[in-house]
């Protein structure tokens, strides 16, 4: 059985029985010591038979896992560092991948018996290397399986201790000694070990391979059950895994989120925004792996995301404040600041998510329209004024003193920021976009007039790209608002009358039409020259103008589109743009503190153009 049986589970059970029988017979660890020495000789000798070496690694690991307590009581103490060094030197660095996985498995069995070894730097590096993103998925799975087996062993020991079941004593040198856990049941060392590897485990939970994700998710489940880490640390990853195209993974993630929402609702709600951003990065990873996404999803990749987002929303839908916080956390992503600039792709993803939420009462889409109106009210005037300034600057052809902007367009086309400024997944790096040309200036030993002109044009390019980025974000919100009004038959008067102070009417029916969101005709490319800014400006102005038209214009394709004059009683002034300075951040119409605006402080209302 030990050498020839093909089923690993049978061999594993054999060594369990062998260790138990040796314990019960009271003959000491002599048989186990003999077997350990036998397998060690096989592994350290010149044997080149891969099958024999693989079985020897497997058996040695099982012997040390299940027979450790007997072997520890022996007069001939085991040299664990020597065995670990053999595994590292001869097998974990081999080209033979099957033997490398077997050696990793044997290492895991040994570490269950001696968990304190996982705190050592060399073992830490070995395990971290097996969980890195660039290794073969089979090695990742084995590394995660080792940690999972260790946690299961620790949990079973804790369960046995809590139930108070007496353990069977065994003879040791004529005496009697009660066996204890091999360190696995110590919650202090268990928590410390998991926290060392927690970040790597969470990274693998979003791996491209679905088996790796499942192995990592099982570890997250048992860690949360034992309370070994703070639960808030894994909320974004679980939210992202709700959108996993593999049903088993998404169901397990949803189960864990349900439990967390019941116990710690504040933790869950506070990380919803981070979870959405992480789900977008996960979405990009999955879409790039064409083997994972089904054929019917390739034409509409966002399709596999919508069910998961809907399940998350249903968890919090019963509480009005919670669902409003969830919606507001997504809408806030469209408001950029000097530290974070979400990519246009991420904003499109947010629009798709908001449009797919399973609203069941009129209060829900009305709040979303209300929140969009607030952002537009605060931002639109300043953005439009800034774009108008850029358009005027292009017409005057006076950008940097004596430099003519037309003559500089080839420089703008060549400078690096146009191509690389928006390639961070989910957003820009945490730095001001104008920092890069400044670094370029600081790093140059001498700056000629031509270099200064290039830097000035680079700065100008970054500035108008920021304003165009904000304008495109507002356009997406305006189109989402139009879509919501069509789908849920919301009139302008009803949207204006909505107030958070009014309680929702119980039992109020909601009508919904099956109209797909259409943002395909939105120009989401950032301009590379001032001439292109004019196009963004015109698109933005058109949408703002249409936003103050009557609701019928959006729903009926048969009605001739014509401009309707807004009622004078509903006119509200648009925020006045502050005069721009060098960069013009003051021209964002009070946007520096809009994130802290209370829902009750804004009364809503249409804009006057």
XYZ file of C-alpha atoms in Angstrom:
609
model
C 0.000 0.000 0.000
C 2.719 2.450 1.015
C 4.787 2.095 -2.160
C 2.474 0.892 -4.908
C -1.071 2.146 -4.283
C -2.126 4.754 -6.825
C -4.669 6.587 -4.647
C -3.109 9.295 -2.483
C -6.043 9.225 -0.062
C -5.408 5.523 0.653
C -1.713 6.129 1.315
C -2.581 9.068 3.554
C -4.985 6.903 5.574
C -2.338 4.167 5.801
C 0.134 6.489 7.539
C -2.578 7.761 9.874
C -3.323 4.172 10.924
C 0.369 3.295 11.188
C 1.014 6.226 13.525
C -2.065 5.409 15.633
C -1.113 1.726 15.901
C 2.472 2.553 16.852
C 1.091 4.866 19.522
C -1.397 2.320 20.874
C 1.085 -0.597 20.879
C 3.439 1.316 23.139
C 6.500 0.171 21.228
C 7.805 3.652 20.626
C 8.783 5.293 17.368
C 11.284 2.684 16.133
C 9.254 1.668 13.083
C 8.580 5.287 12.118
C 12.262 6.172 12.535
C 13.208 3.302 10.260
C 10.804 4.468 7.557
C 11.971 8.092 7.789
C 15.599 6.992 7.340
C 14.611 4.710 4.461
C 12.855 7.486 2.509
C 15.591 9.989 3.303
C 18.188 7.633 1.774
C 16.065 7.259 -1.349
C 15.837 11.040 -1.711
C 19.472 11.834 -0.968
C 20.922 9.002 -3.065
C 21.653 8.804 -6.808
C 18.203 7.400 -7.676
C 16.857 9.076 -10.825
C 13.498 7.299 -11.081
C 10.993 10.157 -10.918
C 8.112 7.949 -9.823
C 10.074 6.450 -6.901
C 11.338 9.869 -5.832
C 7.855 11.346 -6.013
C 6.383 8.571 -3.854
C 9.278 8.896 -1.378
C 8.652 12.634 -1.025
C 4.957 12.025 -0.452
C 5.512 9.276 2.123
C 8.219 11.191 4.000
C 5.939 14.190 4.348
C 3.040 12.067 5.637
C 5.292 10.247 8.116
C 6.503 13.508 9.606
C 2.980 14.978 9.710
C 1.197 12.117 11.463
C 4.091 10.604 13.381
C 5.713 13.764 14.648
C 4.504 13.431 18.265
C 5.924 9.906 18.500
C 9.160 10.866 16.764
C 9.574 13.930 19.010
C 9.532 11.649 22.073
C 12.380 9.526 20.684
C 15.907 9.685 22.050
C 17.130 10.109 18.464
C 15.815 13.567 17.670
C 14.911 14.265 14.051
C 17.047 16.775 12.210
C 14.257 18.823 10.588
C 16.549 21.529 9.189
C 18.542 18.824 7.408
C 15.376 17.392 5.808
C 14.169 20.854 4.780
C 17.533 21.686 3.265
C 17.386 18.490 1.202
C 13.966 19.472 -0.144
C 15.086 22.986 -1.034
C 18.427 22.062 -2.533
C 17.523 18.973 -4.562
C 13.830 19.159 -5.378
C 12.292 22.616 -5.070
C 14.823 23.953 -7.569
C 14.591 21.092 -10.074
C 13.409 21.398 -13.641
C 11.174 18.352 -13.187
C 7.902 20.083 -12.385
C 6.098 17.026 -10.976
C 8.875 16.471 -8.432
C 8.844 20.166 -7.547
C 5.110 19.972 -6.747
C 5.652 16.769 -4.706
C 8.442 18.461 -2.774
C 6.156 21.438 -2.105
C 3.495 19.031 -0.852
C 5.994 17.275 1.458
C 7.107 20.680 2.743
C 3.490 21.482 3.598
C 3.102 18.262 5.603
C 6.292 19.013 7.537
C 5.161 22.555 8.294
C 1.890 21.246 9.762
C 4.004 19.330 12.264
C 6.392 22.261 12.812
C 4.411 25.453 12.051
C 6.998 27.701 13.698
C 9.234 27.027 10.674
C 6.828 29.138 8.608
C 8.026 32.193 10.518
C 11.601 31.690 9.335
C 12.808 33.905 6.519
C 13.959 31.153 4.123
C 10.669 29.246 4.422
C 8.750 32.520 4.110
C 10.562 33.247 0.846
C 9.811 29.739 -0.449
C 6.086 29.996 0.236
C 5.871 33.556 -1.109
C 7.619 32.418 -4.284
C 5.081 29.613 -4.768
C 2.268 32.188 -4.485
C 3.730 34.754 -6.862
C 1.742 35.634 -9.962
C 4.305 34.438 -12.526
C 4.662 30.780 -11.432
C 2.758 27.814 -12.840
C -0.804 27.564 -11.570
C -0.173 24.027 -10.202
C 2.534 25.321 -7.893
C 0.206 28.119 -6.717
C -2.515 25.593 -5.969
C -0.116 23.397 -3.983
C 1.181 26.369 -1.991
C -2.377 27.412 -1.140
C -3.333 23.817 -0.359
C -0.484 23.615 2.167
C -1.811 26.661 4.029
C -5.369 25.324 3.863
C -4.338 21.937 5.294
C -2.483 23.687 8.105
C -5.547 25.787 8.976
C -7.826 22.739 8.858
C -5.484 20.865 11.176
C -5.379 23.818 13.571
C -9.171 24.120 13.506
C -9.693 20.418 14.221
C -7.297 20.634 17.173
C -9.162 23.651 18.569
C -12.471 21.822 18.136
C -11.133 18.782 20.001
C -9.876 21.004 22.820
C -13.188 22.862 23.102
C -15.275 19.681 23.264
C -13.055 18.339 26.029
C -12.562 14.886 24.537
C -9.807 13.056 26.419
C -6.811 11.985 24.387
C -5.365 8.485 24.630
C -2.063 8.461 26.568
C 0.899 6.565 25.190
C 3.947 5.119 26.868
C 7.216 7.024 26.787
C 10.216 5.366 28.381
C 8.042 3.446 30.792
C 5.921 6.457 31.718
C 2.761 8.032 30.443
C 2.433 11.320 28.578
C -0.619 13.013 27.079
C 0.027 14.028 23.452
C -0.524 17.681 22.522
C -0.898 19.410 19.189
C 2.242 20.009 17.189
C 1.810 23.760 17.450
C -1.101 23.727 15.042
C -3.734 24.437 17.674
C -1.980 27.525 19.009
C -4.182 30.404 17.841
C -1.473 32.979 18.484
C 1.080 31.384 16.155
C -1.688 30.463 13.692
C -2.850 34.086 13.424
C 0.701 35.360 13.111
C 1.498 32.915 10.316
C -1.616 33.732 8.295
C -1.061 37.471 8.620
C 2.408 36.984 7.126
C 0.937 35.421 3.983
C -2.444 37.202 3.947
C -1.652 39.691 1.176
C -0.386 36.913 -1.095
C -3.502 34.845 -0.393
C -5.763 37.780 -1.283
C -3.817 38.407 -4.491
C -4.276 34.799 -5.554
C -8.003 35.022 -4.806
C -8.179 37.220 -7.932
C -5.838 35.065 -10.008
C -6.548 34.468 -13.675
C -6.896 30.710 -13.078
C -10.251 29.712 -11.570
C -8.776 26.758 -9.607
C -6.245 29.052 -7.941
C -9.020 31.498 -7.058
C -11.066 28.700 -5.514
C -8.123 27.431 -3.447
C -7.453 30.942 -2.123
C -11.139 31.548 -1.423
C -11.329 28.396 0.714
C -8.489 29.799 2.839
C -10.339 33.122 3.178
C -13.410 31.207 4.364
C -11.596 29.335 7.117
C -9.583 32.412 8.178
C -12.782 34.441 8.605
C -14.401 31.575 10.489
C -11.504 31.414 12.936
C -11.199 35.205 13.198
C -7.476 35.211 12.436
C -7.458 38.559 10.558
C -9.579 41.687 10.517
C -12.546 40.940 8.223
C -12.514 44.380 6.594
C -9.249 43.548 4.797
C -10.881 41.060 2.430
C -14.167 42.865 1.684
C -12.997 44.397 -1.645
C -11.722 41.021 -2.848
C -14.983 39.289 -1.955
C -16.955 42.000 -3.760
C -14.789 41.452 -6.831
C -15.261 37.673 -6.574
C -19.034 38.163 -6.605
C -18.530 38.807 -10.331
C -16.521 35.612 -10.885
C -17.789 33.806 -14.012
C -17.229 30.486 -12.196
C -20.448 29.874 -10.281
C -18.840 28.005 -7.381
C -16.472 30.878 -6.636
C -19.125 33.579 -6.867
C -21.524 31.632 -4.616
C -18.881 31.116 -1.934
C -17.905 34.789 -2.066
C -21.567 35.799 -1.744
C -22.023 33.467 1.238
C -19.043 35.059 3.005
C -20.311 38.565 2.245
C -23.757 37.691 3.605
C -22.242 36.513 6.884
C -20.072 39.600 7.102
C -22.951 41.949 6.367
C -24.943 40.370 9.188
C -22.108 40.656 11.715
C -20.273 43.799 10.570
C -22.513 45.894 8.297
C -20.350 49.001 8.727
C -17.243 47.135 7.493
C -19.104 45.921 4.457
C -20.537 49.321 3.515
C -17.281 51.222 4.047
C -15.381 49.147 1.476
C -17.990 49.011 -1.286
C -16.220 51.691 -3.347
C -12.860 49.890 -3.081
C -14.572 46.648 -3.977
C -16.035 48.171 -7.126
C -12.605 49.365 -8.254
C -11.108 45.955 -7.532
C -13.949 44.265 -9.422
C -13.049 46.383 -12.455
C -9.418 45.219 -12.350
C -10.652 41.649 -11.937
C -13.047 42.183 -14.853
C -10.156 43.327 -17.074
C -8.095 40.288 -16.037
C -10.893 37.844 -16.801
C -11.789 39.461 -20.121
C -8.146 39.262 -21.205
C -8.243 35.503 -20.563
C -10.352 34.365 -23.518
C -10.444 30.784 -22.259
C -12.464 31.819 -19.215
C -15.082 34.044 -20.799
C -17.811 32.118 -22.576
C -18.455 32.726 -26.245
C -21.765 34.504 -25.627
C -20.028 36.852 -23.185
C -17.301 37.966 -25.569
C -19.740 40.184 -27.444
C -20.903 41.704 -24.141
C -18.180 41.122 -21.508
C -20.007 43.142 -18.852
C -22.759 40.486 -18.848
C -21.032 38.221 -16.303
C -20.458 41.175 -13.939
C -24.087 42.273 -13.633
C -25.451 39.260 -11.650
C -22.751 39.643 -8.991
C -23.300 43.385 -8.594
C -27.043 42.762 -8.366
C -26.515 40.229 -5.554
C -24.403 42.741 -3.621
C -27.078 45.412 -4.018
C -29.792 43.042 -2.798
C -27.838 42.492 0.430
C -28.216 46.155 1.387
C -31.402 47.124 -0.452
C -33.648 46.735 2.610
C -31.898 49.622 4.357
C -32.451 52.971 2.622
C -29.312 54.602 4.027
C -27.132 51.632 3.073
C -28.330 51.467 -0.521
C -27.996 55.248 -0.906
C -24.417 55.051 0.392
C -23.700 52.304 -2.103
C -25.046 54.341 -5.028
C -23.315 57.510 -3.841
C -19.964 55.713 -3.481
C -20.143 54.809 -7.191
C -21.282 58.266 -8.352
C -18.393 59.832 -6.445
C -15.969 57.974 -8.705
C -16.871 60.470 -11.439
C -15.468 63.337 -9.354
C -11.703 63.491 -9.852
C -9.257 65.294 -7.602
C -5.560 66.090 -7.651
C -4.666 62.674 -6.185
C -6.774 60.229 -8.195
C -7.969 60.203 -11.807
C -10.052 57.135 -12.660
C -9.689 55.935 -16.210
C -12.495 56.489 -18.666
C -12.793 52.700 -19.008
C -13.473 52.422 -15.276
C -16.103 55.172 -15.471
C -17.838 53.340 -18.336
C -17.790 50.232 -16.130
C -19.408 52.231 -13.295
C -22.141 53.475 -15.634
C -22.888 49.895 -16.706
C -23.037 48.800 -13.068
C -25.388 51.607 -12.052
C -27.663 50.933 -15.013
C -27.911 47.234 -14.094
C -28.910 47.637 -10.422
C -32.170 45.755 -9.678
C -34.353 48.620 -8.464
C -37.717 47.574 -7.018
C -39.158 50.888 -5.805
C -39.295 54.358 -7.441
C -37.305 55.761 -4.551
C -34.152 53.971 -5.770
C -33.771 55.325 -9.335
C -35.006 58.723 -8.128
C -32.152 58.914 -5.637
C -29.654 58.000 -8.345
C -31.001 60.770 -10.605
C -30.904 63.114 -7.604
C -27.253 62.247 -6.904
C -26.297 62.695 -10.572
C -28.024 66.092 -10.607
C -26.017 67.153 -7.587
C -22.704 66.270 -9.230
C -23.667 67.990 -12.485
C -24.892 71.052 -10.572
C -21.568 71.389 -8.775
C -19.208 70.503 -11.626
C -20.737 71.268 -14.999
C -20.480 75.071 -14.999
C -16.796 75.179 -14.145
C -15.896 72.387 -16.580
C -17.756 74.072 -19.409
C -16.034 77.406 -18.656
C -12.616 75.718 -18.643
C -13.248 74.016 -21.988
C -14.432 77.300 -23.427
C -11.171 78.924 -22.309
C -9.169 76.193 -24.039
C -11.180 76.628 -27.224
C -10.610 80.381 -27.156
C -6.905 79.818 -26.574
C -6.741 77.628 -29.648
C -8.461 80.286 -31.725
C -6.090 82.977 -30.503
C -3.047 80.728 -31.049
C -1.366 82.231 -27.991
C -0.366 79.557 -25.486
C 3.078 80.190 -24.047
C 4.055 83.748 -24.716
C 5.977 83.942 -27.974
C 5.312 80.258 -28.815
C 2.635 79.542 -31.432
C 0.435 76.564 -30.467
C 0.062 75.507 -34.092
C 3.790 75.153 -34.442
C 3.919 73.060 -31.301
C 1.363 70.417 -32.271
C 4.018 67.998 -33.528
C 5.724 68.310 -30.135
C 2.497 67.522 -28.345
C 1.986 64.499 -30.568
C 5.468 63.228 -29.785
C 5.545 63.845 -26.054
C 5.105 60.772 -23.943
C 2.213 61.731 -21.735
C -0.416 61.526 -24.481
C 0.213 57.810 -24.960
C 0.869 56.764 -21.388
C -1.199 59.038 -19.185
C -4.216 56.766 -18.760
C -2.942 53.194 -18.712
C -3.209 52.542 -14.965
C -6.062 50.047 -14.315
C -8.867 51.778 -12.455
C -7.086 55.134 -12.283
C -3.920 57.136 -12.437
C -1.094 56.659 -9.971
C -1.457 58.724 -6.798
C 0.279 61.803 -8.114
C -0.512 65.012 -9.909
C -0.451 64.600 -13.660
C 1.743 67.689 -13.967
C 4.494 66.078 -11.881
C 6.046 64.102 -14.740
C 7.104 67.097 -16.866
C 8.418 68.725 -13.702
C 10.546 65.645 -12.972
C 11.760 65.744 -16.530
C 12.793 69.358 -15.980
C 14.530 68.621 -12.676
C 16.459 65.665 -14.105
C 17.896 67.600 -17.042
C 21.336 69.054 -16.502
C 20.691 72.040 -18.737
C 17.414 73.251 -20.195
C 17.430 74.881 -23.588
C 14.669 77.074 -24.967
C 13.435 74.153 -27.071
C 13.274 71.902 -24.004
C 11.378 74.566 -22.089
C 8.904 74.884 -24.934
C 8.374 71.109 -24.951
C 7.801 71.083 -21.213
C 5.363 73.956 -21.394
C 3.394 72.248 -24.151
C 3.403 68.999 -22.121
C 1.974 70.845 -19.140
C -0.689 72.472 -21.292
C -1.571 69.096 -22.807
C -2.006 67.574 -19.359
C -4.161 70.477 -18.227
C -6.664 70.337 -21.078
C -6.717 66.533 -20.878
C -7.785 66.798 -17.233
C -10.662 69.095 -18.153
C -11.674 66.853 -21.047
C -11.523 63.838 -18.726
C -13.928 65.600 -16.340
C -16.204 66.584 -19.235
C -16.379 62.992 -20.508
C -17.195 61.815 -16.965
C -20.086 64.291 -16.821
C -21.295 63.185 -20.257
C -21.454 59.585 -19.048
C -23.514 60.643 -16.037
C -25.875 62.672 -18.215
C -26.432 59.710 -20.534
C -27.007 57.422 -17.571
C -29.561 59.887 -16.209
C -31.364 59.964 -19.566
C -31.372 56.154 -19.635
C -32.868 55.933 -16.131
C -35.629 58.386 -16.999
C -36.562 56.329 -20.048
C -36.419 52.931 -18.336
C -38.344 53.927 -15.205
C -40.632 56.547 -16.827
C -39.421 59.367 -14.604
C -40.648 62.833 -15.568
C -38.720 66.009 -14.887
C -41.348 67.121 -12.402
C -41.077 63.877 -10.461
C -37.283 64.090 -10.337
C -37.450 67.703 -9.122
C -39.978 66.803 -6.443
C -37.832 64.026 -4.956
C -36.516 64.738 -1.469
C -34.577 62.572 0.936
C -36.624 63.994 3.772
C -39.767 62.388 2.381
C -40.140 58.753 3.496
C -40.558 56.185 0.721
C -44.134 55.136 0.067
C -44.602 51.461 0.966
C -46.031 49.315 -1.772
C -45.482 51.916 -4.481
C -45.185 50.130 -7.823
C -42.334 50.724 -10.245
C -42.603 50.346 -13.993
C -39.563 49.272 -15.936
C -39.008 49.044 -19.666
C -36.452 46.725 -21.199
C -34.259 49.358 -22.858
C -30.494 48.658 -23.081
C -28.027 51.325 -22.061
C -26.452 52.910 -25.132
C -23.256 54.911 -24.677
C -21.549 53.660 -27.826
C -21.798 57.048 -29.523
C -19.914 58.779 -26.704
C -16.431 59.956 -27.625
C -14.329 58.667 -24.738
C -10.890 59.362 -26.239
C -8.801 62.088 -24.652
C -7.695 64.778 -27.110
C -4.021 65.153 -27.996
C -4.271 68.734 -29.261
C -6.332 71.839 -28.648
C -8.272 71.453 -31.888
C -9.761 68.212 -30.513
C -10.794 69.959 -27.284
C -13.371 71.870 -29.288
C -15.091 68.578 -30.195
C -15.320 67.549 -26.543
C -16.622 71.015 -25.706
C -19.348 70.837 -28.335
C -20.447 67.338 -27.249
C -20.578 68.448 -23.638
C -22.576 71.593 -24.451
C -25.043 69.585 -26.517
C -25.700 67.130 -23.697
C -26.139 69.932 -21.182
C -28.602 71.634 -23.498
C -30.560 68.429 -24.052
C -30.601 67.746 -20.314
C -32.932 70.693 -19.764
C -35.420 69.489 -22.422
C -38.719 67.870 -21.631
C -38.881 64.166 -20.638
C -41.002 63.217 -23.703
C -38.058 64.022 -25.955
C -36.125 61.099 -24.462
C -38.825 58.450 -24.611
C -40.704 58.897 -27.847
C -38.820 58.374 -31.075
C -41.836 59.569 -33.039
C -41.962 63.005 -31.447
C -40.038 65.637 -33.372
C -37.070 66.848 -31.316
C -37.387 70.520 -30.549
C -36.140 72.799 -27.833
C -38.645 73.427 -25.045
C -38.294 76.481 -22.832
C -37.932 75.551 -19.160
C -40.455 76.930 -16.754
C -39.231 80.106 -15.133
C -40.355 78.922 -11.717
C -37.861 76.042 -11.794
C -34.798 77.991 -12.828
C -31.709 77.653 -10.694
C -28.440 79.352 -11.406
C -25.503 77.240 -12.446
C -22.393 77.698 -10.273
C -20.184 80.498 -11.559
C -16.719 79.413 -12.655
C -13.809 81.051 -10.881
C -11.166 82.639 -13.098
C -8.431 80.161 -13.932
C -4.885 80.721 -12.801
C -1.884 78.827 -14.166
C -3.730 75.520 -13.836
C -7.124 76.834 -12.943
C -8.036 74.432 -10.116
C -10.122 77.234 -8.691
C -12.278 76.921 -11.778
C -13.903 73.714 -10.559
C -16.729 75.575 -8.902
C -16.195 74.608 -5.285
C -15.331 71.015 -6.113
C -12.718 70.762 -3.375
C -15.261 70.013 -0.692
C -18.145 68.474 -2.599
C -17.336 64.983 -1.336
C -18.438 66.090 2.123
C -21.726 67.566 0.902
C -24.657 66.234 2.864
C -27.608 64.867 0.929
C -29.971 67.182 2.780
C -27.945 70.320 1.960
C -28.669 70.209 -1.772
C -32.126 70.975 -3.093
C -31.632 69.881 -6.691
C -33.264 71.470 -9.711
C -32.457 71.925 -13.405
C -29.635 74.081 -14.708
C -30.062 77.232 -16.761
C -27.826 77.454 -19.809
